[in-house]
mmCIF file of C-alpha atoms in Angstrom:
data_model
loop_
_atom_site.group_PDB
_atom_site.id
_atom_site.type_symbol
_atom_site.label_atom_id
_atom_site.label_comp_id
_atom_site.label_asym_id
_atom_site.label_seq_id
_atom_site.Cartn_x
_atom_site.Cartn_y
_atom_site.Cartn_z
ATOM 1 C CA UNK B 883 14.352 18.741 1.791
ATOM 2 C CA UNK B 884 13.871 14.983 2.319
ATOM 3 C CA UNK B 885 14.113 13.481 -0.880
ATOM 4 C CA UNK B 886 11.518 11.234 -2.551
ATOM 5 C CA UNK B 887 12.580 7.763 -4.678
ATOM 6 C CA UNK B 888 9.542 5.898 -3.759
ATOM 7 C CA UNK B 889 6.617 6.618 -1.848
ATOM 8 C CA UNK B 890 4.153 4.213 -0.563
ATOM 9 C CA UNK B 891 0.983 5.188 1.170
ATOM 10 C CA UNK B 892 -2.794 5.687 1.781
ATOM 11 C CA UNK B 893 -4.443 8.024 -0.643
ATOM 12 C CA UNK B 894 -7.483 10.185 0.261
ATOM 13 C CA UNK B 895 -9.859 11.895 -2.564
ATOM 14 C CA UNK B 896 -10.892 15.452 -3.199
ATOM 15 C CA UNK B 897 -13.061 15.157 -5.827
ATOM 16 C CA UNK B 898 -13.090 18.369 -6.257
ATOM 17 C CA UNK B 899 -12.515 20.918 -9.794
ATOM 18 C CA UNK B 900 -10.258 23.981 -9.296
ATOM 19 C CA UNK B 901 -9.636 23.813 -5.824
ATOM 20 C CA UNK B 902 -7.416 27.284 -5.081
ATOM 21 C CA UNK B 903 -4.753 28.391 -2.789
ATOM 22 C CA UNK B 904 -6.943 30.122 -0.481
ATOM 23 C CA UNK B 905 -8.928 27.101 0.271
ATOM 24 C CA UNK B 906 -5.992 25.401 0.424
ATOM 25 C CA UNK B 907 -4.867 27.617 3.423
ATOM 26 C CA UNK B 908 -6.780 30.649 3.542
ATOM 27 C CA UNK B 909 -5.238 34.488 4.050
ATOM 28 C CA UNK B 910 -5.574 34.741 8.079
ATOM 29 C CA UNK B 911 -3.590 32.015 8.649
ATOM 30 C CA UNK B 912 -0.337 33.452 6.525
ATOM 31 C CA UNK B 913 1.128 35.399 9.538
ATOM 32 C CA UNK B 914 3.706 32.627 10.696
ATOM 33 C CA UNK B 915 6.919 33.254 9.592
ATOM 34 C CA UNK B 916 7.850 29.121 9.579
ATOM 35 C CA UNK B 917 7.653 26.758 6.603
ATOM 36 C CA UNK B 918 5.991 24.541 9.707
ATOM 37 C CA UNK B 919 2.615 24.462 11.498
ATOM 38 C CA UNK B 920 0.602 25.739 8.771
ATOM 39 C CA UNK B 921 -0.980 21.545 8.571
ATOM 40 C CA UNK B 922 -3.558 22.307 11.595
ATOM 41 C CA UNK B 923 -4.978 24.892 8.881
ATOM 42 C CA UNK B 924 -5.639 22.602 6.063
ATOM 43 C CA UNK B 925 -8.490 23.138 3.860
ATOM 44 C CA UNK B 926 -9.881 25.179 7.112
ATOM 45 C CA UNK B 927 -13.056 26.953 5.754
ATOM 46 C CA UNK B 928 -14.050 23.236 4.437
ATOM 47 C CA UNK B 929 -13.158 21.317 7.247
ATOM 48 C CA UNK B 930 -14.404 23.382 10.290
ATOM 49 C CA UNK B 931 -17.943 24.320 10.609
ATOM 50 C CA UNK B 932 -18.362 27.790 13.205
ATOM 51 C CA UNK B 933 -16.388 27.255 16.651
ATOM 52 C CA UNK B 934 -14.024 24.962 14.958
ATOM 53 C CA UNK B 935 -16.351 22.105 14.881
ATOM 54 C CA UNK B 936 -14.906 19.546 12.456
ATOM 55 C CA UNK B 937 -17.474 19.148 9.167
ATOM 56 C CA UNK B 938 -18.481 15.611 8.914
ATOM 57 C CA UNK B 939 -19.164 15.687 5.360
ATOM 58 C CA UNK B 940 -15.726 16.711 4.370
ATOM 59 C CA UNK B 941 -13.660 14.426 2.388
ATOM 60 C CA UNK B 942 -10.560 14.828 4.481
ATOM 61 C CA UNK B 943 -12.293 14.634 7.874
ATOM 62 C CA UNK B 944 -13.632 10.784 7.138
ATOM 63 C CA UNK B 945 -12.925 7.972 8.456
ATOM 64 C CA UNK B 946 -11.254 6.250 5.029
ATOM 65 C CA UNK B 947 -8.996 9.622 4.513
ATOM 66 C CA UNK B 948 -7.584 9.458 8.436
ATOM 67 C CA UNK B 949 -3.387 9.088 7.889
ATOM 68 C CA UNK B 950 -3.586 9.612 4.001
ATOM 69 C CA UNK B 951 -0.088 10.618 2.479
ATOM 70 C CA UNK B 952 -1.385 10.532 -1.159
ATOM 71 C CA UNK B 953 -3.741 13.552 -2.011
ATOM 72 C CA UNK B 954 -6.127 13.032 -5.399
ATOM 73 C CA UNK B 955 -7.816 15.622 -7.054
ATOM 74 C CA UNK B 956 -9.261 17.794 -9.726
ATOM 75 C CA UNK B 957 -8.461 19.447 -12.810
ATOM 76 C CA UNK B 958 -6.599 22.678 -12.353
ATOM 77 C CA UNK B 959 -5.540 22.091 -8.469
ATOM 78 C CA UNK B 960 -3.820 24.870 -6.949
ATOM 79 C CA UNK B 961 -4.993 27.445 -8.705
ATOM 80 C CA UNK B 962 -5.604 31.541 -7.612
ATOM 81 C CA UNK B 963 -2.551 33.148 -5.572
ATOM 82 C CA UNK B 964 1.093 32.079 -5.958
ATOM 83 C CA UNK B 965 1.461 31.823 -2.280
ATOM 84 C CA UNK B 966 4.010 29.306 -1.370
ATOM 85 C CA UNK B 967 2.161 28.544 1.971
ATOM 86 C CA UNK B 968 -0.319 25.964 0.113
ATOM 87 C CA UNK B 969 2.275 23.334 -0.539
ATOM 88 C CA UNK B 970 3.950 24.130 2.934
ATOM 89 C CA UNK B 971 0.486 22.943 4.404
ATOM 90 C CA UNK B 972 -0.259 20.136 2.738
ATOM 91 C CA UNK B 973 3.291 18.895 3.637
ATOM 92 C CA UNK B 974 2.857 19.623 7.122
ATOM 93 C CA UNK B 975 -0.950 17.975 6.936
ATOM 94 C CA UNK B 976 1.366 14.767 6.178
ATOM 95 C CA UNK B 977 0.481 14.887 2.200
ATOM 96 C CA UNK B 978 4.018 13.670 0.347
ATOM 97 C CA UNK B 979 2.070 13.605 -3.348
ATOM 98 C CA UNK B 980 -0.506 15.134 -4.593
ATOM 99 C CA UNK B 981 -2.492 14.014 -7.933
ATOM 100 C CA UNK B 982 -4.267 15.734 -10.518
ATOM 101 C CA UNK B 983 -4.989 16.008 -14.153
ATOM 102 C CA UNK B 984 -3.707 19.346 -14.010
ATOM 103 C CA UNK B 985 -1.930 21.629 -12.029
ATOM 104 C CA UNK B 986 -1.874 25.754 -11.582
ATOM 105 C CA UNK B 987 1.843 26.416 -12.727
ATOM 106 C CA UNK B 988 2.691 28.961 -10.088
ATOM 107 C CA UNK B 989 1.862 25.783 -7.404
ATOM 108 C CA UNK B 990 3.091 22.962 -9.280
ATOM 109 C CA UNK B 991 6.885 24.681 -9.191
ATOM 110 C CA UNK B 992 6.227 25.944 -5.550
ATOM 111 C CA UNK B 993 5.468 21.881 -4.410
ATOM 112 C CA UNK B 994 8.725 21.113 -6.585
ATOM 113 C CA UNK B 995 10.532 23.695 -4.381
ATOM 114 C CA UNK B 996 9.351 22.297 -1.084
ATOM 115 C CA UNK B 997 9.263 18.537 -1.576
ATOM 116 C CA UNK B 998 6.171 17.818 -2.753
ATOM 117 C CA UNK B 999 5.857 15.641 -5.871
ATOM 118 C CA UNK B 1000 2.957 16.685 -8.060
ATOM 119 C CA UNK B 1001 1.497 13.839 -10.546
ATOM 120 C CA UNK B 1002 -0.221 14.731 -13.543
ATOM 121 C CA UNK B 1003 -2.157 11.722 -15.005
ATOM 122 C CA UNK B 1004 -5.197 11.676 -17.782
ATOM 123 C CA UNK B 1005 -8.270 12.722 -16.107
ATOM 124 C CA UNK B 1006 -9.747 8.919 -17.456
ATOM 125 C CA UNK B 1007 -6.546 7.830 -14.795
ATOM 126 C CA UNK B 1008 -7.331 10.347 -12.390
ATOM 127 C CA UNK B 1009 -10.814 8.913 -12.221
ATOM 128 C CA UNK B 1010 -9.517 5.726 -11.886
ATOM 129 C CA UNK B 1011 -7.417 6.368 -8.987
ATOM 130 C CA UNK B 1012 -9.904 8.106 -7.274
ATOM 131 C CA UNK B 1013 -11.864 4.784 -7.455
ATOM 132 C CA UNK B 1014 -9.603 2.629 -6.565
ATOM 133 C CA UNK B 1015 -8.637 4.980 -3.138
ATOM 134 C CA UNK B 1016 -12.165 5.109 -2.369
ATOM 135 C CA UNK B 1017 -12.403 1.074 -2.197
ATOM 136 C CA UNK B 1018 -9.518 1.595 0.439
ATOM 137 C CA UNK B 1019 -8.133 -1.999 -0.226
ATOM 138 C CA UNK B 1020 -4.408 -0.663 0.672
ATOM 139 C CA UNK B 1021 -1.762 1.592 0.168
ATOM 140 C CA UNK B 1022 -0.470 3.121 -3.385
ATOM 141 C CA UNK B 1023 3.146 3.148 -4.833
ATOM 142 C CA UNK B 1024 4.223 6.590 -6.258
ATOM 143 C CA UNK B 1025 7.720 6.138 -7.931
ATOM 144 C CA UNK B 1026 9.473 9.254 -8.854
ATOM 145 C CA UNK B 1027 12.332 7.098 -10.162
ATOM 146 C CA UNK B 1028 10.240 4.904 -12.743
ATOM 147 C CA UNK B 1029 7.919 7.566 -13.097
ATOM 148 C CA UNK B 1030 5.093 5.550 -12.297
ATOM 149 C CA UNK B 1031 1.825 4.611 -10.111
ATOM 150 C CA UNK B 1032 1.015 1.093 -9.120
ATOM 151 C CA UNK B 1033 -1.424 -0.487 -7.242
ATOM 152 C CA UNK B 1034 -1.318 -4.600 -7.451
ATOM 153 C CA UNK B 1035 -1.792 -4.531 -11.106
ATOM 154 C CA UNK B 1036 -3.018 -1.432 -12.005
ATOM 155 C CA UNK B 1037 -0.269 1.118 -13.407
ATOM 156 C CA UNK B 1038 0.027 4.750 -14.584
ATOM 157 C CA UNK B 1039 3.326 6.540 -15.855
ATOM 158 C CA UNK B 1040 3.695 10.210 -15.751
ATOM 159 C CA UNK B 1041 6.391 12.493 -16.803
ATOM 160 C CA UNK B 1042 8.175 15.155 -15.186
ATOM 161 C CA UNK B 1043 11.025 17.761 -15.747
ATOM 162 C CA UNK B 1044 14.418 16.218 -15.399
ATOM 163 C CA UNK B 1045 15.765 18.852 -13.650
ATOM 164 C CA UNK B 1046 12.556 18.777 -10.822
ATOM 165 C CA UNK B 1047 13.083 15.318 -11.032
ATOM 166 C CA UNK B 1048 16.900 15.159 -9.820
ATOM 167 C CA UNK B 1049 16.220 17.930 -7.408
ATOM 168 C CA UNK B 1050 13.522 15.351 -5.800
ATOM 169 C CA UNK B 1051 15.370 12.581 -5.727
ATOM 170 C CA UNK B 1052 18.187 14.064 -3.963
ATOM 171 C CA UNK B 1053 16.379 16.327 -1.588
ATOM 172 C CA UNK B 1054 17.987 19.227 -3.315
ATOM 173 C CA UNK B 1055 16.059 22.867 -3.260
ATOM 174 C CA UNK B 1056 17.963 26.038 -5.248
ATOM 175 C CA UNK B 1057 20.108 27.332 -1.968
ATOM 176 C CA UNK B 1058 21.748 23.061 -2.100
ATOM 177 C CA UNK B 1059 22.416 24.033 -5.590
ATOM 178 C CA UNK B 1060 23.656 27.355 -5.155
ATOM 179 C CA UNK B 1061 25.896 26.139 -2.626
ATOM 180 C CA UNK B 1062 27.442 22.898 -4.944
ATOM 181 C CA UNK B 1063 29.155 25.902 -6.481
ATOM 182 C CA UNK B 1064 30.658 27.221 -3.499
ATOM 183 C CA UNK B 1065 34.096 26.965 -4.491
ATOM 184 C CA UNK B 1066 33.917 28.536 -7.918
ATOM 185 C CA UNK B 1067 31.949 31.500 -5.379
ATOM 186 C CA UNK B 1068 34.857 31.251 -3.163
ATOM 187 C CA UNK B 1069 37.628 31.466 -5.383
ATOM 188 C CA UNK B 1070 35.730 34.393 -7.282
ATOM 189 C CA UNK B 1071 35.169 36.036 -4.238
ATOM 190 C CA UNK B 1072 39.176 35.810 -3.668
ATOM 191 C CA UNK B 1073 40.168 36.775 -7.046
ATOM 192 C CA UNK B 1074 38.347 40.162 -6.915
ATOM 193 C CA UNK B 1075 38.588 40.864 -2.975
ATOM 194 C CA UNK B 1076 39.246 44.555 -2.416
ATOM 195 C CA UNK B 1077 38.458 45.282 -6.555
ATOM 196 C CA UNK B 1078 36.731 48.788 -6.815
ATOM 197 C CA UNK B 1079 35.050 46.865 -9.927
ATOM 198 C CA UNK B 1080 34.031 43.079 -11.000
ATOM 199 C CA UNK B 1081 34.570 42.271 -14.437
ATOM 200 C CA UNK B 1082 32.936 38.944 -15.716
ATOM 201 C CA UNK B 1083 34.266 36.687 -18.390
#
């Protein structure tokens, strides 16, 4: 995964309550076998209107929201199936952070897994955010690192797992830390080669 210190970018609102996975990339689309591609499918059912006409009243399809990196939203985002797919779109939409007051649990470990940092904040900040993305005066400043988001002087600190945290920072997901043990596997692995039975401890 890339990693993420510090991110800096435009931020688009979804002012939206319990927005689920299947919004967030609906069922027909879960056929690809890639982590990659799944972007073009985005919010689909809310951004298309029949034919695949884009829906000009969709947050995400104006003008302000064009090249956003930063996603803000509602209380309880990600919510309904565990499918993994949801933060694999919004990555490949070009969405680096999502924030919310609160996240589905399933989805806020699956976009810790993939590279996505999810921000909890108060709803009170939430709302504030929102505002200030919606006055589009410039870009926001999400750092993982001092666990905080700025805009000029405007500031909100969130917390976060250490252990997500270090896997962020680094780029890390659980096969990079399976294989920092490789040579305790290795010399295992050699130790009881041709052994009719392992014996731990």
């Amino acid at each position: 995964m890339n990693p993420i210190r510090l991110h800096i970018g435009k931020a688009a609102v979804l002012d939206r309550v319990n927005v689920d996975t299947d919004q967030i990339i609906p069922k027909q689309f879960l056929k690809r076998i890639e982590r990659t591609g799944f972007g073009k499918f985005l919010f689909y059912d809310w951004r298309y209107q029949d034919e695949g006409v884009e829906n000009p009243d969709f947050e995400l399809n104006k003008p302000e929201a064009q090249g956003a990196s930063i996603l803000i939203s509602g209380d309880n985002f990600g919510c309904g199936s565990s499918r993994e797919h949801a933060p694999w779109a919004l990555y490949d939409y070009g969405f680096k952070v999502v924030i919310a007051p609160s996240f589905a649990d399933i989805f806020y470990n699956n976009c810790m897994k993939n590279g996505l940092l999810p921000v909890r904040l108060s709803n009170e900040e939430v709302k504030r955010w929102m505002n200030i993305a919606q006055q589009d005066k410039g870009q926001l400043a999400v750092d993982l690192v001092e666990q905080k988001v700025t805009f000029e002087e405007e500031v909100s600190s969130f917390t976060i797992d250490e252990h997500w945290k270090n896997m962020l920072i680094n780029g890390w997901d659980e096969i990079d830390l399976t294989l920092k043990q490789e040579d305790e596997i290795t010399a295992f692995e050699r130790k009881y080669a041709g052994s009719t039975t392992t014996r731990f401890g």
